[in-house]
Coordinates of C-alpha atoms and ligand atoms in Angstrom, one line a residue:
M14 CA 0.3 -0.4 -0.5
K15 CA 2.9 2.5 1.3
M16 CA 4.8 1.2 -2.2
F17 CA 1.3 2.1 -4.1
R18 CA 1.3 6.2 -2.7
V19 CA 5.0 6.1 -3.5
V20 CA 4.4 4.9 -7.1
C21 CA 1.4 7.2 -7.8
L22 CA 3.2 10.4 -6.1
L23 CA 6.5 10.2 -8.3
A24 CA 4.0 9.5 -11.7
F25 CA 2.0 13.0 -10.0
V26 CA 5.1 14.7 -10.2
S27 CA 6.9 13.3 -13.1
V28 CA 3.1 15.1 -14.9
L29 CA 3.7 17.9 -13.1
S30 CA 7.3 19.3 -14.1
P31 CA 9.0 18.6 -17.1
A32 CA 11.7 16.3 -17.6
A33 CA 14.6 18.8 -17.0
E34 CA 15.7 22.2 -15.0
A35 CA 14.6 25.4 -17.5
L36 CA 17.3 28.3 -17.5
D37 CA 16.7 30.0 -15.1
N38 CA 16.4 33.5 -16.3
G39 CA 12.6 33.9 -15.3
L40 CA 11.9 34.5 -19.2
A41 CA 9.6 32.2 -22.1
L42 CA 7.4 30.8 -18.9
K43 CA 4.8 30.4 -22.1
P44 CA 5.7 30.0 -25.5
T45 CA 6.8 33.7 -27.0
M46 CA 5.0 35.7 -28.9
G47 CA 6.3 38.5 -31.0
W48 CA 6.9 38.8 -34.7
L49 CA 10.6 37.9 -36.8
H50 CA 11.1 39.4 -40.1
W51 CA 12.8 35.9 -41.7
E52 CA 10.4 34.4 -44.3
R53 CA 8.4 37.4 -45.1
F54 CA 11.6 40.6 -45.8
M55 CA 14.5 37.9 -45.8
C56 CA 17.6 39.7 -46.9
N57 CA 16.2 42.3 -47.9
I58 CA 18.7 45.4 -48.0
D59 CA 17.5 47.1 -51.3
C60 CA 16.6 49.6 -49.8
Q61 CA 16.8 51.9 -52.6
R62 CA 14.5 50.1 -54.6
D63 CA 12.6 48.5 -52.2
P64 CA 12.7 51.0 -48.7
E65 CA 8.9 49.4 -47.9
N66 CA 10.7 46.0 -48.0
C67 CA 13.8 46.1 -46.9
I68 CA 15.7 45.4 -43.5
S69 CA 16.0 48.7 -42.2
E70 CA 14.5 50.6 -38.7
R71 CA 11.6 51.9 -40.4
L72 CA 10.6 48.2 -41.0
Y73 CA 10.5 47.1 -37.0
M74 CA 9.3 51.3 -36.1
Q75 CA 6.4 50.1 -38.4
M76 CA 6.1 47.0 -37.6
A77 CA 5.5 48.1 -33.7
D78 CA 3.5 51.5 -34.6
V79 CA 0.8 48.3 -36.1
M80 CA 1.2 46.0 -33.6
V81 CA -0.1 48.8 -31.7
K82 CA -2.4 50.5 -33.8
E83 CA -4.3 46.9 -35.0
G84 CA -5.1 44.5 -31.5
W85 CA -1.5 42.6 -31.9
K86 CA 0.0 44.3 -28.8
K87 CA -3.7 43.6 -26.9
A88 CA -3.8 39.9 -28.2
G89 CA 0.0 38.9 -26.8
Y90 CA 2.0 39.3 -29.4
Q91 CA 4.8 41.4 -27.9
Y92 CA 8.4 40.7 -29.6
V93 CA 9.3 42.5 -32.7
C94 CA 12.2 40.7 -33.8
I95 CA 15.1 41.2 -35.7
D96 CA 16.6 38.6 -38.0
D97 CA 19.6 38.1 -40.1
C98 CA 21.4 41.1 -42.6
W99 CA 20.9 44.0 -40.0
P100 CA 24.7 43.9 -39.3
S101 CA 27.6 46.1 -41.0
H102 CA 30.2 43.7 -42.3
Q103 CA 32.8 45.5 -40.2
R104 CA 32.8 45.5 -36.2
D105 CA 33.7 49.0 -35.0
A106 CA 37.2 49.8 -33.9
Q107 CA 36.3 48.0 -30.2
G108 CA 35.8 44.6 -32.0
R109 CA 32.2 45.4 -32.0
L110 CA 29.1 44.4 -33.8
Q111 CA 27.6 48.3 -35.8
A112 CA 24.0 48.0 -37.3
D113 CA 24.1 48.7 -40.9
P114 CA 25.0 52.6 -41.1
K115 CA 22.7 53.7 -43.8
R116 CA 19.2 51.1 -42.9
F117 CA 19.4 52.4 -39.1
P118 CA 20.5 55.6 -39.0
S119 CA 19.7 56.0 -35.7
G120 CA 21.5 53.0 -34.7
I121 CA 19.8 50.2 -32.4
K122 CA 19.4 51.7 -29.0
K123 CA 17.2 54.4 -30.9
L124 CA 15.3 51.4 -32.1
A125 CA 15.3 48.8 -29.2
D126 CA 14.0 52.9 -26.9
Y127 CA 10.9 53.3 -30.0
V128 CA 9.8 49.5 -29.9
H129 CA 9.8 50.0 -25.8
S130 CA 8.1 53.7 -25.7
K131 CA 4.9 51.2 -27.3
G132 CA 5.5 48.7 -24.9
L133 CA 7.1 45.6 -27.0
K134 CA 10.4 44.6 -26.9
L135 CA 13.1 43.8 -29.1
G136 CA 14.5 40.6 -30.8
I137 CA 17.9 40.6 -32.4
Y138 CA 20.4 38.2 -34.1
A139 CA 23.8 36.8 -34.2
D140 CA 25.5 33.7 -34.7
V141 CA 27.3 31.0 -32.7
G142 CA 30.0 30.5 -35.5
K143 CA 32.4 32.9 -38.0
S144 CA 29.3 34.1 -40.3
T145 CA 26.2 34.0 -39.5
C146 CA 23.9 32.2 -41.9
A147 CA 23.7 35.8 -44.9
G148 CA 27.7 35.9 -44.3
Y149 CA 27.3 39.0 -41.7
P150 CA 30.0 38.8 -39.0
G151 CA 29.6 35.3 -36.7
S152 CA 29.9 36.1 -32.8
L153 CA 32.6 33.5 -32.6
G154 CA 35.5 35.3 -30.4
Y155 CA 32.6 37.8 -28.7
Y156 CA 30.7 36.3 -26.8
E157 CA 30.7 38.7 -24.5
T158 CA 31.4 41.8 -25.9
D159 CA 28.1 40.5 -28.3
A160 CA 26.4 40.1 -25.3
Q161 CA 26.9 43.5 -23.9
T162 CA 26.4 45.1 -26.8
F163 CA 23.2 43.6 -27.3
A164 CA 22.5 45.0 -23.2
D165 CA 24.1 48.2 -23.8
W166 CA 21.3 48.5 -26.7
G167 CA 18.1 47.5 -24.4
V168 CA 17.9 44.2 -26.5
D169 CA 15.0 41.8 -25.1
L170 CA 15.7 39.1 -26.6
L171 CA 18.6 37.2 -28.7
K172 CA 18.0 34.7 -32.0
F173 CA 21.6 32.5 -32.3
D174 CA 21.8 31.0 -35.5
G175 CA 24.5 28.1 -36.3
C176 CA 25.8 28.8 -39.2
Y177 CA 30.0 28.6 -40.1
T178 CA 30.6 26.3 -36.7
D179 CA 32.5 22.8 -36.4
W180 CA 29.4 20.8 -34.7
T181 CA 31.8 19.7 -31.6
L182 CA 32.0 23.6 -30.2
L183 CA 28.0 23.6 -30.3
G184 CA 27.5 22.6 -27.2
E185 CA 30.3 25.3 -25.9
G186 CA 29.4 27.5 -28.0
Y187 CA 25.8 27.9 -26.7
T188 CA 26.6 27.8 -23.2
N189 CA 29.1 30.3 -23.7
M190 CA 26.5 32.6 -25.0
S191 CA 24.2 31.6 -22.4
K192 CA 26.5 32.7 -19.5
A193 CA 27.5 35.5 -20.6
L194 CA 23.8 36.9 -21.8
N195 CA 23.6 35.7 -18.0
K196 CA 26.4 37.6 -16.8
T197 CA 25.4 41.5 -18.7
R198 CA 22.4 41.1 -16.2
R199 CA 20.0 42.2 -18.3
S200 CA 17.1 39.9 -19.4
I201 CA 18.0 38.5 -22.8
L202 CA 15.0 35.5 -24.1
Y203 CA 17.5 33.4 -25.1
S204 CA 16.3 31.7 -28.7
C205 CA 18.9 28.7 -30.0
E206 CA 19.1 26.3 -33.2
W207 CA 21.6 24.3 -31.7
P208 CA 19.3 20.9 -31.5
L209 CA 19.0 21.6 -35.9
Y210 CA 22.7 21.9 -36.6
E211 CA 23.7 18.7 -33.8
W212 CA 21.0 16.8 -35.5
P213 CA 22.4 15.4 -38.8
F214 CA 25.5 13.8 -36.5
R215 CA 23.6 13.3 -33.5
K216 CA 21.4 13.0 -31.3
P217 CA 21.5 16.2 -29.2
N218 CA 21.8 16.4 -25.4
Y219 CA 17.9 18.3 -24.6
T220 CA 18.5 18.6 -20.9
A221 CA 21.7 20.8 -21.7
I222 CA 19.2 22.5 -24.4
R223 CA 16.6 23.0 -21.9
E224 CA 19.2 24.5 -18.9
T225 CA 21.3 26.6 -21.4
C226 CA 17.9 28.2 -24.1
N227 CA 14.6 29.3 -23.2
H228 CA 13.1 27.6 -26.8
W229 CA 15.4 26.2 -29.7
R230 CA 14.6 24.6 -33.1
N231 CA 14.9 21.4 -34.1
F232 CA 14.4 21.2 -37.9
N233 CA 14.5 22.8 -41.3
D234 CA 13.3 26.2 -41.6
V235 CA 9.4 27.2 -42.5
Y236 CA 8.5 27.9 -45.7
D237 CA 5.3 29.7 -47.2
S238 CA 4.0 26.3 -48.1
W239 CA 2.0 23.7 -47.1
S240 CA 4.5 21.5 -47.8
S241 CA 7.0 22.4 -45.4
V242 CA 4.0 22.8 -42.7
K243 CA 3.6 19.6 -43.3
S244 CA 7.1 18.4 -43.3
I245 CA 7.7 20.1 -39.9
L246 CA 4.6 18.6 -38.3
E247 CA 6.0 15.3 -39.9
W248 CA 9.3 15.7 -38.6
T249 CA 8.0 16.8 -35.0
A250 CA 5.6 13.6 -34.6
S251 CA 8.2 11.3 -35.7
H252 CA 10.4 12.8 -33.4
Q253 CA 8.0 13.3 -30.2
D254 CA 9.3 10.7 -27.8
I255 CA 13.0 12.5 -27.5
I256 CA 11.6 16.4 -27.8
V257 CA 8.1 16.3 -26.2
P258 CA 9.6 16.3 -22.5
S259 CA 11.2 18.3 -22.5
A260 CA 9.3 21.6 -23.3
G261 CA 8.1 23.3 -20.7
P262 CA 8.0 26.6 -18.6
G263 CA 11.5 28.8 -19.5
G264 CA 12.0 26.3 -22.6
W265 CA 10.5 25.3 -25.0
N266 CA 10.5 23.0 -28.5
D267 CA 10.8 26.3 -31.7
P268 CA 8.9 24.7 -34.3
D269 CA 10.1 28.0 -36.8
M270 CA 7.8 31.3 -37.9
L271 CA 3.8 31.0 -38.3
V272 CA 3.3 32.4 -41.9
I273 CA -0.2 32.9 -41.6
G274 CA -1.3 35.9 -43.9
N275 CA 1.1 35.6 -46.6
F276 CA 0.9 33.6 -49.9
G277 CA 1.5 30.1 -50.3
L278 CA -1.6 28.5 -47.6
S279 CA -5.2 28.8 -48.1
H280 CA -7.8 29.9 -45.5
D281 CA -7.9 25.9 -44.1
Q282 CA -4.2 25.2 -44.2
Q283 CA -3.5 27.6 -42.3
E284 CA -5.6 27.9 -39.3
S285 CA -4.0 24.1 -39.2
Q286 CA -0.8 25.7 -39.0
M287 CA -2.5 27.8 -35.9
A288 CA -4.6 25.2 -34.4
L289 CA -0.8 22.9 -34.0
W290 CA 1.4 25.6 -33.3
A291 CA -0.6 26.2 -30.2
I292 CA -1.4 21.9 -29.4
M293 CA 2.8 21.9 -30.0
A294 CA 3.2 24.9 -27.5
A295 CA 5.4 26.4 -29.9
P296 CA 6.6 30.3 -29.9
L297 CA 4.2 32.3 -32.1
L298 CA 6.6 34.3 -34.4
M299 CA 5.0 35.7 -37.1
S300 CA 6.1 36.3 -40.0
N301 CA 4.2 38.9 -42.0
D302 CA 3.5 42.1 -43.4
L303 CA 1.1 43.1 -40.8
R304 CA 1.2 46.6 -42.4
N305 CA -0.7 44.4 -45.2
I306 CA -2.9 41.6 -44.2
C307 CA -5.7 39.6 -45.1
P308 CA -8.3 40.5 -41.9
R309 CA -9.4 36.3 -41.6
S310 CA -5.5 36.2 -41.0
K311 CA -5.8 38.9 -38.9
E312 CA -8.5 37.1 -36.5
L313 CA -7.0 34.1 -36.5
L314 CA -4.5 34.6 -35.0
Q315 CA -5.7 37.0 -32.8
N316 CA -8.4 34.2 -32.0
R317 CA -8.2 34.3 -28.4
R318 CA -9.3 30.1 -27.9
I319 CA -6.4 29.3 -29.4
I320 CA -3.7 31.5 -28.3
D321 CA -5.5 30.4 -24.6
I322 CA -4.7 27.1 -25.9
S323 CA -0.8 28.0 -26.8
Q324 CA -0.6 30.2 -23.5
D325 CA -2.0 27.3 -21.4
P326 CA -0.7 27.6 -17.3
L327 CA 0.7 23.7 -17.5
G328 CA 3.0 24.2 -20.1
K329 CA 2.7 20.9 -21.3
Q330 CA 3.3 20.2 -25.1
G331 CA 1.1 18.3 -27.1
Y332 CA 1.9 15.3 -29.5
R333 CA -0.3 13.5 -32.6
S334 CA -2.2 10.2 -30.6
A335 CA -3.6 8.8 -33.4
K336 CA -3.0 8.9 -37.4
V337 CA -6.4 7.0 -38.8
D338 CA -7.6 7.3 -42.1
S339 CA -6.1 9.9 -42.9
F340 CA -6.9 11.6 -40.5
E341 CA -4.1 13.2 -37.3
V342 CA -5.3 13.5 -34.6
W343 CA -3.6 15.5 -31.8
E344 CA -3.7 16.8 -27.8
R345 CA -2.7 18.4 -25.4
P346 CA -2.9 18.2 -22.2
L347 CA -4.3 21.7 -20.6
S348 CA -5.3 23.0 -17.0
K349 CA -8.1 21.9 -15.2
N350 CA -7.7 18.0 -16.6
R351 CA -8.8 19.8 -20.2
L352 CA -7.4 18.8 -23.1
A353 CA -6.9 20.3 -26.6
V354 CA -8.1 18.2 -29.6
A355 CA -6.8 18.8 -32.9
V356 CA -7.7 16.5 -36.2
L357 CA -6.3 17.2 -39.4
N358 CA -7.4 16.1 -42.4
M359 CA -4.7 14.9 -44.0
Q360 CA -6.2 13.9 -47.3
E361 CA -5.9 16.6 -50.3
I362 CA -8.7 15.5 -52.5
G363 CA -12.2 15.5 -52.8
G364 CA -14.5 17.6 -49.5
P365 CA -14.6 18.0 -45.8
R366 CA -14.8 14.0 -44.5
G367 CA -16.2 13.3 -41.1
F368 CA -14.4 12.0 -37.9
V369 CA -16.3 10.0 -35.5
I370 CA -14.8 12.1 -32.0
R371 CA -14.9 9.3 -29.8
A372 CA -12.7 7.6 -31.9
F373 CA -9.4 9.5 -30.0
P374 CA -7.7 8.4 -27.3
G375 CA -7.9 11.2 -24.8
W376 CA -11.9 10.4 -25.3
K377 CA -11.3 8.6 -22.3
I378 CA -12.1 11.8 -20.2
C379 CA -15.3 11.4 -21.6
D380 CA -15.9 9.0 -19.2
P381 CA -19.0 9.1 -17.5
K382 CA -19.2 12.5 -19.6
C383 CA -17.9 15.7 -21.2
N384 CA -18.5 19.7 -22.2
V385 CA -17.0 19.5 -25.8
T386 CA -16.7 23.1 -27.7
Q387 CA -15.3 23.6 -30.9
I388 CA -13.0 26.6 -31.8
L389 CA -11.7 26.1 -35.4
P390 CA -13.1 25.8 -38.4
Q391 CA -15.4 28.4 -36.3
Y392 CA -16.8 28.6 -32.8
K393 CA -19.2 26.1 -31.6
E394 CA -20.5 24.7 -28.5
M395 CA -21.1 21.0 -29.1
G396 CA -23.0 20.2 -25.3
V397 CA -22.3 17.0 -23.3
Q398 CA -21.0 14.6 -24.8
T399 CA -20.7 10.7 -23.6
Q400 CA -18.1 7.9 -24.0
Q401 CA -20.8 6.5 -26.9
S402 CA -21.0 9.8 -28.2
T403 CA -22.4 9.4 -31.9
L404 CA -20.8 13.4 -32.9
V405 CA -19.5 13.5 -36.2
I406 CA -17.4 16.3 -37.2
P407 CA -16.3 17.2 -40.7
V408 CA -13.1 17.8 -41.6
N409 CA -11.9 20.2 -45.0
P410 CA -9.1 19.1 -46.7
S411 CA -5.5 19.9 -45.0
G412 CA -7.9 21.3 -42.5
T413 CA -8.2 20.8 -38.6
A414 CA -10.9 20.6 -36.2
L415 CA -9.6 22.3 -33.0
L416 CA -11.5 21.2 -30.2
T417 CA -11.3 21.5 -26.3
V418 CA -12.6 18.5 -24.1
T419 CA -13.6 19.4 -19.9
P420 CA -14.4 16.5 -18.0
I421 CA -17.4 16.5 -16.3
S422 CA -17.6 14.5 -12.7
G423 CA -20.7 12.3 -12.1
D424 CA -21.7 14.9 -9.2
F425 CA -24.4 16.6 -10.8
T426 CA -23.4 20.1 -8.8
G427 CA -20.2 20.1 -11.6
I428 CA -22.4 19.3 -15.1
H429 CA -24.9 22.4 -13.6
K430 CA -22.4 24.9 -13.1
L431 CA -20.9 24.0 -16.8
H432 CA -24.4 24.0 -18.2
W433 CA -24.9 27.3 -16.3
E434 CA -21.2 28.7 -17.9
N435 CA -22.1 27.5 -21.3
V436 CA -25.3 29.9 -21.3
S437 CA -25.2 33.2 -22.5
F438 CA -27.2 35.9 -20.1
K439 CA -30.1 35.9 -21.8
H440 CA -30.8 32.7 -21.5
K441 CA -29.3 32.7 -17.9
Y442 CA -31.9 36.1 -17.1
I443 CA -35.0 34.4 -18.5
L444 CA -33.8 30.8 -17.0
Ligands
LIG502 C1 18.9 30.0 -40.7 C2 17.6 30.0 -39.5 C3 16.9 31.2 -40.1 C4 17.2 32.5 -41.0 C5 18.6 32.1 -41.4 C6 18.9 33.3 -41.9 O1 18.6 29.7 -42.0 O2 17.8 29.1 -39.8 O3 15.6 30.9 -39.4 O4 17.6 32.8 -39.6 O5 19.2 31.5 -41.3 O6 20.3 33.9 -42.8

């Protein structure tokens, strides 16, 4: 009996906490939300011909303005992040990185002040090796100098890439930069690409990665296409036993940017990316043009119910729990014993197909009853269901139905309370 209790307690503790300690900088307790320039604006440095879209201080200032004006900040998006191609090709006389003087005439400190004045945070980009992926100066040999420069400028996040480095030095490089950032005593969120560059050679040590970084890229860069999003999902599912346990408050797997609002995804596919990124507890870093985005994409990216799943306080990453009849089911445990479920229709031919709701493993929480809410493709209360439910949910090709499932105990007061909360005010009044 005593032994049984100990086992139960251990099981309980391991359910509550991720496998390893997170980087102890108090940051990224929930998946980071913001905007990052790379996928949409890449290394466009031609400000003569394309002043609107080139990598310049203007781009980030405009993005910060829109983030405040158009409800992005209010929805939770906080970080405005610079990617590659911002610096000058030469360091200054003191060996410090400097922004390209033509494209950033006011300098990064002024830009950070501007972004902060809007109540937002600024992210910057550097590389653990000799040069960045696009050929700008790398930080190798300059970790402390660069960390201090970023801190002096008032930077709030560092994306640290892994190009042009010997893979055997990745661990040392990423760890030393983590220590250098910590030494500045400024809170700088640390976004790594360590495992992505290590996977071709060996299985990365996720315990060490979680102790070092606030999030980490595992797989290829996202492109503006459904095949790219699908490949990221497939990689994640096929490595979930290794990577899911390492995610939790303070440290997250990063499947790369949201490309919603661009050119390559249909609306159903955009819904799939949003739903699955929330299920994966992924950083929500949009790479799109917020100055010019279609209203449906905007509404999707600002959907409060999906963001609530992403930011759920339990901080557990979801996983693929079933593959049936060209459907994929992904489940994420949420706080208060709830479950988020995404049903993805992988069949890219024909019309909507019905998914029988009780056909996935997590449905067991519906014993004896549960309450089901559909969030995508549209918000709908599906009411109280039982283990034997015959509810069928239609899902469009390459689209996703996103649901939350709330268990209801056998106790009548619980059922009553849930019913009551789901009735609109008008009906409550009449009742
Ligand atoms: C790598 C990274 C991308 C981006 C580019 C910039 O490919 O994975 O996210 O930062 O470099 O050159």
